C-alpha positions as a Markdown table, in Angstrom:
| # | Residue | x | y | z |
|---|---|---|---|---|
| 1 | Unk | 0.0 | 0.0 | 0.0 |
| 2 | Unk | 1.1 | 3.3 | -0.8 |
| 3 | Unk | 0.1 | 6.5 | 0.5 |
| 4 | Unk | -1.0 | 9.5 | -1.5 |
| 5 | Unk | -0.4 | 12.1 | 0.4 |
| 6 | Unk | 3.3 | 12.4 | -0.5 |
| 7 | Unk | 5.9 | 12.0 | -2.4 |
| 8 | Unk | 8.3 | 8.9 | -2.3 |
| 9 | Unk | 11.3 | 8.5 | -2.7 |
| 10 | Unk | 12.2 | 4.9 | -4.1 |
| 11 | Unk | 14.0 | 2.6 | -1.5 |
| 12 | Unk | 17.8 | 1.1 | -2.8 |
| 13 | Unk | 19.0 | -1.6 | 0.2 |
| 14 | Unk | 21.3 | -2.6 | -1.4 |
| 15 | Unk | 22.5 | 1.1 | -2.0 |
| 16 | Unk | 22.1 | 2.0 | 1.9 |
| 17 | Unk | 23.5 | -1.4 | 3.0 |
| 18 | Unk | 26.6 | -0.9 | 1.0 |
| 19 | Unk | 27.3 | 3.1 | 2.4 |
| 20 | Unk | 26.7 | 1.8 | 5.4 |
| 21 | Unk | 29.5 | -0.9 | 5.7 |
| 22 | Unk | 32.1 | 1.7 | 3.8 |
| 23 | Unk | 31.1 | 4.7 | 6.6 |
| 24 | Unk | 30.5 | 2.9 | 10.1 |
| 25 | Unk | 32.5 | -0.7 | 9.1 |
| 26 | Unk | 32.8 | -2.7 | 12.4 |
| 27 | Unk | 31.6 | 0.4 | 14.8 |
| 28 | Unk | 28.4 | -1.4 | 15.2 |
| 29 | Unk | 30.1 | -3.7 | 17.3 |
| 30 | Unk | 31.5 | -1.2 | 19.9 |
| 31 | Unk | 30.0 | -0.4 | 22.9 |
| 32 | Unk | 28.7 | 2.4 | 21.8 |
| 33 | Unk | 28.9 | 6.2 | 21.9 |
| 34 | Unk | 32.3 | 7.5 | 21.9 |
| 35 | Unk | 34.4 | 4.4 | 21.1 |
| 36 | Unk | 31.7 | 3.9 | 18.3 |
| 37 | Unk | 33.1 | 7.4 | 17.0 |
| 38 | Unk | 36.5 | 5.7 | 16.0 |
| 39 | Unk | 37.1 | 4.3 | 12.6 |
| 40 | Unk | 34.9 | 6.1 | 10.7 |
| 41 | Unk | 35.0 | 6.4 | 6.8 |
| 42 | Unk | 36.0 | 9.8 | 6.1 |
| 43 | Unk | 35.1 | 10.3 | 2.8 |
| 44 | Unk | 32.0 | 8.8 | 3.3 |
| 45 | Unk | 31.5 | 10.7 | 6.9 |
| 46 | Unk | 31.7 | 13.9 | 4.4 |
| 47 | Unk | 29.1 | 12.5 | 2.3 |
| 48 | Unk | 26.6 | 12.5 | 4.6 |
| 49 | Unk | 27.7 | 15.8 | 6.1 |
| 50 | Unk | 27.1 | 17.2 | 2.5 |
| 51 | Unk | 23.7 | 15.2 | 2.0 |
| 52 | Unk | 22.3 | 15.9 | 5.0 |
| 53 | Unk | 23.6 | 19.7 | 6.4 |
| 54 | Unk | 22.5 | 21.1 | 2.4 |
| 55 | Unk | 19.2 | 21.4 | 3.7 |
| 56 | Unk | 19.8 | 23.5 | 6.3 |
| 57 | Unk | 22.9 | 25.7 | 5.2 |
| 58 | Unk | 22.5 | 29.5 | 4.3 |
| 59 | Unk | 18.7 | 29.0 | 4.4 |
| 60 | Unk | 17.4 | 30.7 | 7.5 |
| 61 | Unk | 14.0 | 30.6 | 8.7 |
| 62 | Unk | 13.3 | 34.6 | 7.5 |
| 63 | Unk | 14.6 | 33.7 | 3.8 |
| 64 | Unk | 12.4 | 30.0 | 4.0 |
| 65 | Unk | 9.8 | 29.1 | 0.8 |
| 66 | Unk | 7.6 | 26.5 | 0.3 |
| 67 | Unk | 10.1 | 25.3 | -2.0 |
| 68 | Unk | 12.8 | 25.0 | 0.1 |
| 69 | Unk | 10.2 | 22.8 | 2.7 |
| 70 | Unk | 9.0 | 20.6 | 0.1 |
| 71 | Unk | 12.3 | 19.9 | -1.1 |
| 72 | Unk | 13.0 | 18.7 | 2.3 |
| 73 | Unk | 9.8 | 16.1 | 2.8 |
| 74 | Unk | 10.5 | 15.1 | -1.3 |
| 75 | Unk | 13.8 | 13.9 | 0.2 |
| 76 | Unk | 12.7 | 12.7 | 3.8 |
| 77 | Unk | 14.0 | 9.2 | 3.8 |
| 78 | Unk | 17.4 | 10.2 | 2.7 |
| 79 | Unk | 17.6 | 13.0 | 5.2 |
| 80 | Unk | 16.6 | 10.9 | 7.9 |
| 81 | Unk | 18.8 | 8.5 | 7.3 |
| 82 | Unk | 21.8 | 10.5 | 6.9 |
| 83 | Unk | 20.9 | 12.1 | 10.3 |
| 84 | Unk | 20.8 | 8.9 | 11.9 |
| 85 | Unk | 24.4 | 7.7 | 10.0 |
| 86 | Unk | 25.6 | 11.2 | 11.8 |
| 87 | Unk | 24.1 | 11.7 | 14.9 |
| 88 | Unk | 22.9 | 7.9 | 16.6 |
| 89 | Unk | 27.1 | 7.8 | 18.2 |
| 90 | Unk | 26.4 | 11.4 | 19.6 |
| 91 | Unk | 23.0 | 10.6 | 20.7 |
| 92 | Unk | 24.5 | 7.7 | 22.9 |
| 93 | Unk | 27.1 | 9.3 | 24.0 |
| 94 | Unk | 25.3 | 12.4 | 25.1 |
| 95 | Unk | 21.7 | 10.9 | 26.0 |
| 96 | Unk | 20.9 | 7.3 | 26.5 |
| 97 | Unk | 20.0 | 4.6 | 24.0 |
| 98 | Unk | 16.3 | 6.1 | 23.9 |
| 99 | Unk | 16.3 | 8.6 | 21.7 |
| 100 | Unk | 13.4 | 10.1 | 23.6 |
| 101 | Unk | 12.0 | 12.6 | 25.9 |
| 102 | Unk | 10.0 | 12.2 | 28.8 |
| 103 | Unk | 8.5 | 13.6 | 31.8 |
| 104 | Unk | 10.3 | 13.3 | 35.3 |
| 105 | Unk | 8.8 | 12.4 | 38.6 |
| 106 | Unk | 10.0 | 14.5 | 42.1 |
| 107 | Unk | 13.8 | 13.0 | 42.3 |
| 108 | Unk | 13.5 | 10.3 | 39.5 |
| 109 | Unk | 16.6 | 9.6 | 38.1 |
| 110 | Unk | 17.1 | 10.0 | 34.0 |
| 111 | Unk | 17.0 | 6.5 | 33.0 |
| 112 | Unk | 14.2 | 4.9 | 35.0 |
| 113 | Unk | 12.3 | 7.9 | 33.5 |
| 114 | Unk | 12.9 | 7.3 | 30.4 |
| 115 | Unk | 11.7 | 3.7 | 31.3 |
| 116 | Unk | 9.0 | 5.3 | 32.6 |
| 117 | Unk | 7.5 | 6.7 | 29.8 |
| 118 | Unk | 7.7 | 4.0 | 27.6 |
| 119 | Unk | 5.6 | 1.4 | 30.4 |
| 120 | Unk | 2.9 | 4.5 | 30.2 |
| 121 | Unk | 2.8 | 4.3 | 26.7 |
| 122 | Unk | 2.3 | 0.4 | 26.9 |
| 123 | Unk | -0.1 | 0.8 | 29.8 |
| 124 | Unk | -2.8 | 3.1 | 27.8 |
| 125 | Unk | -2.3 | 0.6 | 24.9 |
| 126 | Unk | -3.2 | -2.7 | 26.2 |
| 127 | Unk | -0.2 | -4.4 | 25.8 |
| 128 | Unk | -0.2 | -7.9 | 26.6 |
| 129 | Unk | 2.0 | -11.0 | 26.5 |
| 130 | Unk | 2.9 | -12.4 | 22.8 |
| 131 | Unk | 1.4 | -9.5 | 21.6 |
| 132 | Unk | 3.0 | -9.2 | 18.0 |
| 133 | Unk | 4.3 | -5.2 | 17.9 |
| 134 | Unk | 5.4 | -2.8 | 15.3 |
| 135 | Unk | 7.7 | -0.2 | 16.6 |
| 136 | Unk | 8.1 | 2.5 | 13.4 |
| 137 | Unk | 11.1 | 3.8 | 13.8 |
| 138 | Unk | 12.5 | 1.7 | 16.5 |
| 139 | Unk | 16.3 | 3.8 | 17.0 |
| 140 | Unk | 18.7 | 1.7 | 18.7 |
| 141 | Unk | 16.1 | -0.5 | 19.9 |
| 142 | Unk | 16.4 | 0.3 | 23.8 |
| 143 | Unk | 11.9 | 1.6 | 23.5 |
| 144 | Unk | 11.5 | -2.0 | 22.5 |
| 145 | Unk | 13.7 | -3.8 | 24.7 |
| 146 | Unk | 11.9 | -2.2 | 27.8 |
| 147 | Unk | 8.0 | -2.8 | 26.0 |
| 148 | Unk | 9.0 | -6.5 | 25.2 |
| 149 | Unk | 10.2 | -6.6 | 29.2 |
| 150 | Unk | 7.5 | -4.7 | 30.8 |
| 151 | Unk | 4.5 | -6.3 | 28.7 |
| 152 | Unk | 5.8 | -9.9 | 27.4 |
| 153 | Unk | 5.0 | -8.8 | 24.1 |
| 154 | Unk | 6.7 | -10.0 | 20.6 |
| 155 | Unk | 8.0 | -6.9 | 18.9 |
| 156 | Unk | 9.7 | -6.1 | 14.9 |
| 157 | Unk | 11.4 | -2.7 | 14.9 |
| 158 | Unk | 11.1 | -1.0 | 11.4 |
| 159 | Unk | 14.2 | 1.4 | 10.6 |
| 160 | Unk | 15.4 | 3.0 | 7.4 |
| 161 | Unk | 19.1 | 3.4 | 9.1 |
| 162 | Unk | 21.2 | 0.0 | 8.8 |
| 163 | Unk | 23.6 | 1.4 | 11.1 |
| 164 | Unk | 21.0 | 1.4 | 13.7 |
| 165 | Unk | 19.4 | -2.0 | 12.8 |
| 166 | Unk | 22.7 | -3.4 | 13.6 |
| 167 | Unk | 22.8 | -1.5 | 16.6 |
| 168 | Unk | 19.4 | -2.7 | 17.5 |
| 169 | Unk | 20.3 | -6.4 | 16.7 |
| 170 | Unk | 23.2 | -6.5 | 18.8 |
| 171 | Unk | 21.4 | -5.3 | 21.4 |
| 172 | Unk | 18.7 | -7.4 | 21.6 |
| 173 | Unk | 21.3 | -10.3 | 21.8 |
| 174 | Unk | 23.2 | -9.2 | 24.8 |
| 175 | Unk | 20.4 | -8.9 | 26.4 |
| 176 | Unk | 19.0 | -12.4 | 25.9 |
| 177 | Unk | 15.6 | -11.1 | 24.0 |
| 178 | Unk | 16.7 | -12.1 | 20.7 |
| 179 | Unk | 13.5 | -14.4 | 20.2 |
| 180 | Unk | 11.3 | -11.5 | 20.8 |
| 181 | Unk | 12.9 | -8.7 | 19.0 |
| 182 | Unk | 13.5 | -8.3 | 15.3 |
| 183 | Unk | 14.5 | -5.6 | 13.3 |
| 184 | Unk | 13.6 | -4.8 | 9.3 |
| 185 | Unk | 14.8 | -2.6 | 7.1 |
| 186 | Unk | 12.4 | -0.1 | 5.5 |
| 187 | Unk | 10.5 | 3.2 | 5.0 |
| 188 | Unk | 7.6 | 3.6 | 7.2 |
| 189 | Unk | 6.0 | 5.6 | 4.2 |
| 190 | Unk | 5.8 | 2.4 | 2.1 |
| 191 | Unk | 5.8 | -0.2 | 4.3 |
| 192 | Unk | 6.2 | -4.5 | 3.2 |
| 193 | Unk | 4.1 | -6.1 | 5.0 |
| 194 | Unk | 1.3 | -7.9 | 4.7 |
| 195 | Unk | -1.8 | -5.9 | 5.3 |
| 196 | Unk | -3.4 | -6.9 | 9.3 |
| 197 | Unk | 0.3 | -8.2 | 10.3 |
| 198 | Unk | 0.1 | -6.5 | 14.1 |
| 199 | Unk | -1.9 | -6.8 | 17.0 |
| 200 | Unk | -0.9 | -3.6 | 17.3 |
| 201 | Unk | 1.8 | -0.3 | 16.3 |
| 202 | Unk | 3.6 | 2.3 | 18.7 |
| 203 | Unk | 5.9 | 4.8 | 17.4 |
| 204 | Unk | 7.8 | 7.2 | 20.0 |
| 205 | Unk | 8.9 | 10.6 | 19.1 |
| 206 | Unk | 9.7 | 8.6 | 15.1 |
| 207 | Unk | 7.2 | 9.5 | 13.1 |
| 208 | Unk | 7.8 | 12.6 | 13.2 |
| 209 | Unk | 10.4 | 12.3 | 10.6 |
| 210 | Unk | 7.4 | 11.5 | 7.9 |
| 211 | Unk | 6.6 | 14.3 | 5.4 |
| 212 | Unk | 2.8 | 13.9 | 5.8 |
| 213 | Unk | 1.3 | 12.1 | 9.5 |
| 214 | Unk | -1.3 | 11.5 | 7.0 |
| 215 | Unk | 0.7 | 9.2 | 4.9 |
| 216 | Unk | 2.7 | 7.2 | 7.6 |
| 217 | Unk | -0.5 | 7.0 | 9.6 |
| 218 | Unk | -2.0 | 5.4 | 6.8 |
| 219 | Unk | 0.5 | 2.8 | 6.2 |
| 220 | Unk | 0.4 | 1.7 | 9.6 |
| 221 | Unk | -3.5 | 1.5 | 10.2 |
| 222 | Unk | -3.0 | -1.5 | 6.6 |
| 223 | Unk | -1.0 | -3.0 | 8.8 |
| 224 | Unk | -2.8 | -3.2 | 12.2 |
| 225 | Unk | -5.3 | -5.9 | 12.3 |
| 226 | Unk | -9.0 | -4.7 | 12.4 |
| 227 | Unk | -9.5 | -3.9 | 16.0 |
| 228 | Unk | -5.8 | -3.4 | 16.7 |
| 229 | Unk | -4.4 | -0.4 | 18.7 |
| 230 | Unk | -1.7 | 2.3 | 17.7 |
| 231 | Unk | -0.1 | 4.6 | 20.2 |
| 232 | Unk | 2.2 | 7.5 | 19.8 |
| 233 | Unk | 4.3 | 10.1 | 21.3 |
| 234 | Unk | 4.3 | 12.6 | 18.7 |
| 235 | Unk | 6.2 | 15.6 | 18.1 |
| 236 | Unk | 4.1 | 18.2 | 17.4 |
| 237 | Unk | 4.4 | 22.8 | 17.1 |
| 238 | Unk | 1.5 | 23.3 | 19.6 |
| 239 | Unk | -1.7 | 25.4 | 18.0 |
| 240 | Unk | 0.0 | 28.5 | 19.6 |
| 241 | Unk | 2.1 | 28.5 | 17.0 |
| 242 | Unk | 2.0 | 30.8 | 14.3 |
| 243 | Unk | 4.1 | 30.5 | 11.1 |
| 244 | Unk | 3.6 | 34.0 | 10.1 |
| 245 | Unk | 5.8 | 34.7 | 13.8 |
| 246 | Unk | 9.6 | 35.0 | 12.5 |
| 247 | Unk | 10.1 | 34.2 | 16.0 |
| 248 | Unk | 7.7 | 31.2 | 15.7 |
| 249 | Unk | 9.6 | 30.0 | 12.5 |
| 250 | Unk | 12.9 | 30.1 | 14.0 |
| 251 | Unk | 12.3 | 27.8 | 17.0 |
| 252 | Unk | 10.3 | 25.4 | 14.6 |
| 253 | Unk | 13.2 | 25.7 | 11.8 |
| 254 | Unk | 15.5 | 25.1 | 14.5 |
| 255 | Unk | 14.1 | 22.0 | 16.0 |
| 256 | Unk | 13.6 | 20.2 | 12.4 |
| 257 | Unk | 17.1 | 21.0 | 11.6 |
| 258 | Unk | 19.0 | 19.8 | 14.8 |
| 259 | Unk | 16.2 | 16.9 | 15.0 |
| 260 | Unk | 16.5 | 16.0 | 11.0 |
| 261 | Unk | 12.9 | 16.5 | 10.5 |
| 262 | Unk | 11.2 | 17.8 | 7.0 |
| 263 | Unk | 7.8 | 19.3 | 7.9 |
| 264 | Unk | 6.7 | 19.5 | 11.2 |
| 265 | Unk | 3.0 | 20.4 | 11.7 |
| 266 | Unk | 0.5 | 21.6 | 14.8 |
| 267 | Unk | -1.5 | 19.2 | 17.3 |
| 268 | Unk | -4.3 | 20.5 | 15.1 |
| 269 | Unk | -3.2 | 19.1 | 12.1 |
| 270 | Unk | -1.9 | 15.8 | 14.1 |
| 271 | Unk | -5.2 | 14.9 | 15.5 |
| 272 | Unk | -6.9 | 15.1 | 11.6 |
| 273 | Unk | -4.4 | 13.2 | 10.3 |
| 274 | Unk | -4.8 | 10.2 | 12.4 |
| 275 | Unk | -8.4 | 10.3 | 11.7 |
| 276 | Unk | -7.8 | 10.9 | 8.3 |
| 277 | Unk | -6.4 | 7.8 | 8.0 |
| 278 | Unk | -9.2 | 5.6 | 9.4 |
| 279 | Unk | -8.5 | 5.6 | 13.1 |
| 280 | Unk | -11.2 | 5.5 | 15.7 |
| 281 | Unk | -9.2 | 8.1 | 18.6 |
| 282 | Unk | -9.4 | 6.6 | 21.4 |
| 283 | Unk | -7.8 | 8.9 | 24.1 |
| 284 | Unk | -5.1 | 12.0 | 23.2 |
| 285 | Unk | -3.3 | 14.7 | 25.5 |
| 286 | Unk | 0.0 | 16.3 | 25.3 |
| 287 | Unk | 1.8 | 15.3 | 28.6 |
| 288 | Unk | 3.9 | 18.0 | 29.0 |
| 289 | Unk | 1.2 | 20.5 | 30.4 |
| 290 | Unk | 1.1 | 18.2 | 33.2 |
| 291 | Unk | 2.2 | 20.2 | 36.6 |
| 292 | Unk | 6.0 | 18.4 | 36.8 |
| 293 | Unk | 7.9 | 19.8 | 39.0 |
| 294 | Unk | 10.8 | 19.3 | 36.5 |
| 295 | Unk | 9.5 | 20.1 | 32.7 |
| 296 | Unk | 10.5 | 17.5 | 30.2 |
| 297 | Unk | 13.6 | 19.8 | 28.5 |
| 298 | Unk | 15.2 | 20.2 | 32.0 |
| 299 | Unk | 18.6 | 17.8 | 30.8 |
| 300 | Unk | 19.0 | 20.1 | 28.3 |
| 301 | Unk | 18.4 | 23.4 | 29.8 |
| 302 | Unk | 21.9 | 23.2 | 31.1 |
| 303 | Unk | 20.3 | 24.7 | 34.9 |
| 304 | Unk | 20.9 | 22.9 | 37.6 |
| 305 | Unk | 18.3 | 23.5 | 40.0 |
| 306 | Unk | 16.2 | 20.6 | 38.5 |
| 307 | Unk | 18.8 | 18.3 | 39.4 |
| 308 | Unk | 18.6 | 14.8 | 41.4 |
| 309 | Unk | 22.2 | 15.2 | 42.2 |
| 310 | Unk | 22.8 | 11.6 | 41.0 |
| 311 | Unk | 26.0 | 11.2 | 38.8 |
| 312 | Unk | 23.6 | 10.6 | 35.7 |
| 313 | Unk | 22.1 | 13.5 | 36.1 |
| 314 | Unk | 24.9 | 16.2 | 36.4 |
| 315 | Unk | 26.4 | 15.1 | 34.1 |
| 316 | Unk | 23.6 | 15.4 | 31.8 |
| 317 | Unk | 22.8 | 18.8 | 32.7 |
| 318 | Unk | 26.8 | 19.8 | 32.5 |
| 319 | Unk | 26.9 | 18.2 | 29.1 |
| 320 | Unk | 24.2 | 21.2 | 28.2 |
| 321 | Unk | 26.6 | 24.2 | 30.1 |
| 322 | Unk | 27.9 | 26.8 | 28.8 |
| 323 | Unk | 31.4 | 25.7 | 29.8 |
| 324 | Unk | 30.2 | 21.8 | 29.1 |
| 325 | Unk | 29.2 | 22.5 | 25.2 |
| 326 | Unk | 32.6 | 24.6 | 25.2 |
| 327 | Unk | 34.0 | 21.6 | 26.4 |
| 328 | Unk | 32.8 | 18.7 | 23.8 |
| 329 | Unk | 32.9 | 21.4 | 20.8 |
| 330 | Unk | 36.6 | 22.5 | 21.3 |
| 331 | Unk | 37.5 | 17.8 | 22.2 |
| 332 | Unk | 35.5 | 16.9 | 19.0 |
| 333 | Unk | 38.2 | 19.9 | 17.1 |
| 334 | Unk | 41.2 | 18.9 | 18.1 |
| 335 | Unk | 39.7 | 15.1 | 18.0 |
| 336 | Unk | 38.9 | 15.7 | 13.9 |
| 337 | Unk | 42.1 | 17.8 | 14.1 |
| 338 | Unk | 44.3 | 14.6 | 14.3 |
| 339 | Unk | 42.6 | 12.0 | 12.6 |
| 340 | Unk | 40.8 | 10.0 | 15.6 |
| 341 | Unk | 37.0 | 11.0 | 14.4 |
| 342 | Unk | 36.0 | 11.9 | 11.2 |
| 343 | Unk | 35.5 | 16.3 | 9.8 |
| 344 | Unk | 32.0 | 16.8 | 10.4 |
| 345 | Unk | 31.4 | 15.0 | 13.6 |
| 346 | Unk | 32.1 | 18.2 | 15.2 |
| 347 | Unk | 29.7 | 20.2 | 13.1 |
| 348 | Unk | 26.8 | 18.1 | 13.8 |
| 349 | Unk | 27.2 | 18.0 | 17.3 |
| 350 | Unk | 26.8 | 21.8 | 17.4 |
| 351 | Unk | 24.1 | 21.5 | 15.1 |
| 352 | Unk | 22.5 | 18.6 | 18.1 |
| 353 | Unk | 23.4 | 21.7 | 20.7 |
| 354 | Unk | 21.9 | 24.1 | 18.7 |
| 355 | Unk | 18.6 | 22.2 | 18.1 |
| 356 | Unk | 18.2 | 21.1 | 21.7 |
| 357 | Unk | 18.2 | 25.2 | 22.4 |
| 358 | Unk | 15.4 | 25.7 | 20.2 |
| 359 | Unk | 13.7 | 23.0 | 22.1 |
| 360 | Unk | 14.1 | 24.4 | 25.3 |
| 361 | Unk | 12.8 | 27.6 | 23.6 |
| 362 | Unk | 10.1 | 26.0 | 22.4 |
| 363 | Unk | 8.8 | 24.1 | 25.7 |
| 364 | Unk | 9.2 | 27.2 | 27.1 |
| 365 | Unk | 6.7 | 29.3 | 25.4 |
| 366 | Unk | 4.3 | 26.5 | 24.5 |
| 367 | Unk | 5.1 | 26.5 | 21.2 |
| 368 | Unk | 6.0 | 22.8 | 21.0 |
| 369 | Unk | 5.6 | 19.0 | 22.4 |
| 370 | Unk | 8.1 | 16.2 | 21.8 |
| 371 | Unk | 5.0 | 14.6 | 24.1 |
| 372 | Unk | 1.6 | 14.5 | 22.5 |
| 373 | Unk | 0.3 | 11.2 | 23.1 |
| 374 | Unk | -2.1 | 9.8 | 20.6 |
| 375 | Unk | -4.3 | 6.5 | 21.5 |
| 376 | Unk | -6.4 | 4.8 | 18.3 |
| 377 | Unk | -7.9 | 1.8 | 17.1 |
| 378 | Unk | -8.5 | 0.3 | 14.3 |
| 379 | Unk | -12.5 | -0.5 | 13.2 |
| 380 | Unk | -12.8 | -3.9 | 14.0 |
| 381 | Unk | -15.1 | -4.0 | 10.8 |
């Protein structure tokens, strides 16, 4: 099935599985992170730099055109999945292996929160043992790993990033869930399967990367089987936004670009796509107006007075300093400087640190949720 709502770009594995083996070679195999940063292709590290940072260089949010966005959602696949080839070592490194927000409870440390947020999202879905579960765009696989845990369920991880399916795979091994976890290679705009494959679909914080909610909404109600569920934590500008506000546009153009996102749109617009689609909506809010007493952007507000004190969490928030960005920018240089990491790593990272102020921004003035939780189902007939 494919949607209408967009355009497609046509899928090349072979293409993606051979870059991938000449940029991140045995990397996959590391730990993770920062020893993940070393042997790096260079040449092909410059590729992606080039494929992926031409979007966003020289065209500021004042001088942006319709064009100029659609020529970013015509080219969403390969955008995200240069982002990803880029920016999944730094995310590690600098976050955790979920590539998510979330909110925090009074003294909750960073990781069980995380954990946290993905039980909830199992919790309002149903989830039950040998459940069979799509994940669209399931990262390094660490969402999954905790659902499949928490809720006994059976769960395939769709991914357009090889890197990150290997990632994923390895994972899942060292862990001892390898005969519940499985990871595919594909867009989530055109998706392989057979039509009513799942019990049911959650995507966290992914599909966002989609050029039309519409069109990856779509695909995944053909695969859910009538009556099935599909929950999501979508990223969303909040209906106070206004794109006619320069100020607006920056923050949003600023988000997409440190977040490798093509066209972000309003809760407003998020609610009729899912419906669009054929979903019965079942429950929706966006959790972060709930009263927290630490707001979900706290890690990377870079102020300590939200804080646990636990090693985890200082140095998350240092990571976000002044003196802490100064820090990684000026080790990355002189890293890049002598050959250990690849040229560009240091340019996307400030590109990650630039984003995650616009997010902050953003949370800030209610302009934007990385949070908006979406509950549907499915007709059963």
């Amino acid at each position: 099935m494919v949607a209408s709502t967009a355009t497609l770009e046509k899928e090349d594995h072979s293409r993606d599985a051979a870059f991938n083996k000449v940029l991140h070679g045995d990397s996959a195999k590391q730990r993770g992170g920062f020893m993940s940063m070393f042997n790096k292709d260079a040449t092909s590290q410059k590729a992606a730099v080039e494929e992926y940072f031409k979007h966003w260089d020289n065209k500021a949010a004042a001088d942006e055109t319709d064009e100029i966005r659609k020529s970013r959602r015509d080219e969403y696949a390969t955008l995200t999945r240069h982002y990803y080839n880029l920016a999944t070592d730094l995310y590690e490194n600098g976050w955790a292996q979920s590539f998510h927000f979330c909110r925090f409870a009074y003294g909750e440390p960073f990781l069980r929160a995380l954990a946290r947020h993905e039980h909830y999202l199992a919790h309002k879905m149903h989830l039950s043992d040998n459940m069979r579960v799509l994940d669209v765009g399931c990262g390094v696989g660490a969402p999954a790993r905790e659902i499949s845990k928490f809720a006994g369920v059976n769960v395939v991880g769709l991914n357009n990033n090889d890197y990150q399916i290997q990632r994923a795979t390895q994972y899942a091994h060292k862990e001892g869930l390898s005969d519940k976890l499985s990871f595919v290679k594909g867009d989530f705009m055109q998706m392989s399967f057979p039509p009513n494959s799942f019990d049911a679909v959650y995507a966290i914080e992914a599909t966002v990367h989609a050029p039309s909610l519409q069109g990856v909404y779509e695909q995944i109600f053909h695969v859910l089987k009538p009556g099935g569920v599909f929950g999501v934590y979508e990223w969303l500008m909040t209906d106070n936004y206004d794109n006619a506000n320069q100020h607006h546009r920056d923050i949003r153009l600023g988000i997409e670009q440190g977040n490798g996102i093509s066209n972000m749109v309003r809760i407003s617009e998020g609610l009729a796509a899912i419906q669009a689609a054929g979903f019965e909506l079942e429950m929706h809010e966006d959790l972060a107006d709930r009263p927290d007493t630490r707001p979900w952007y706290y890690p990377l507000d870079g102020d300590f007075k939200h804080c646990s004190w636990s090693i985890g969490d200082f140095l998350s928030i240092a990571r976000m300093t002044w003196w802490g960005r100064g820090f990684v920018h000026k080790m990355l240089g002189a890293a890049e400087t002598v050959g250990v990491i690849p040229r560009g790593t240091q340019k996307t990272a400030d590109s990650l640190a630039k984003g995650a102020d616009y997010l902050v921004a953003g949370g800030k003035e209610k302009l934007f949720t990385p949070m908006y939780l979406m509950v549907a189902r499915k007709p059963a007939a």
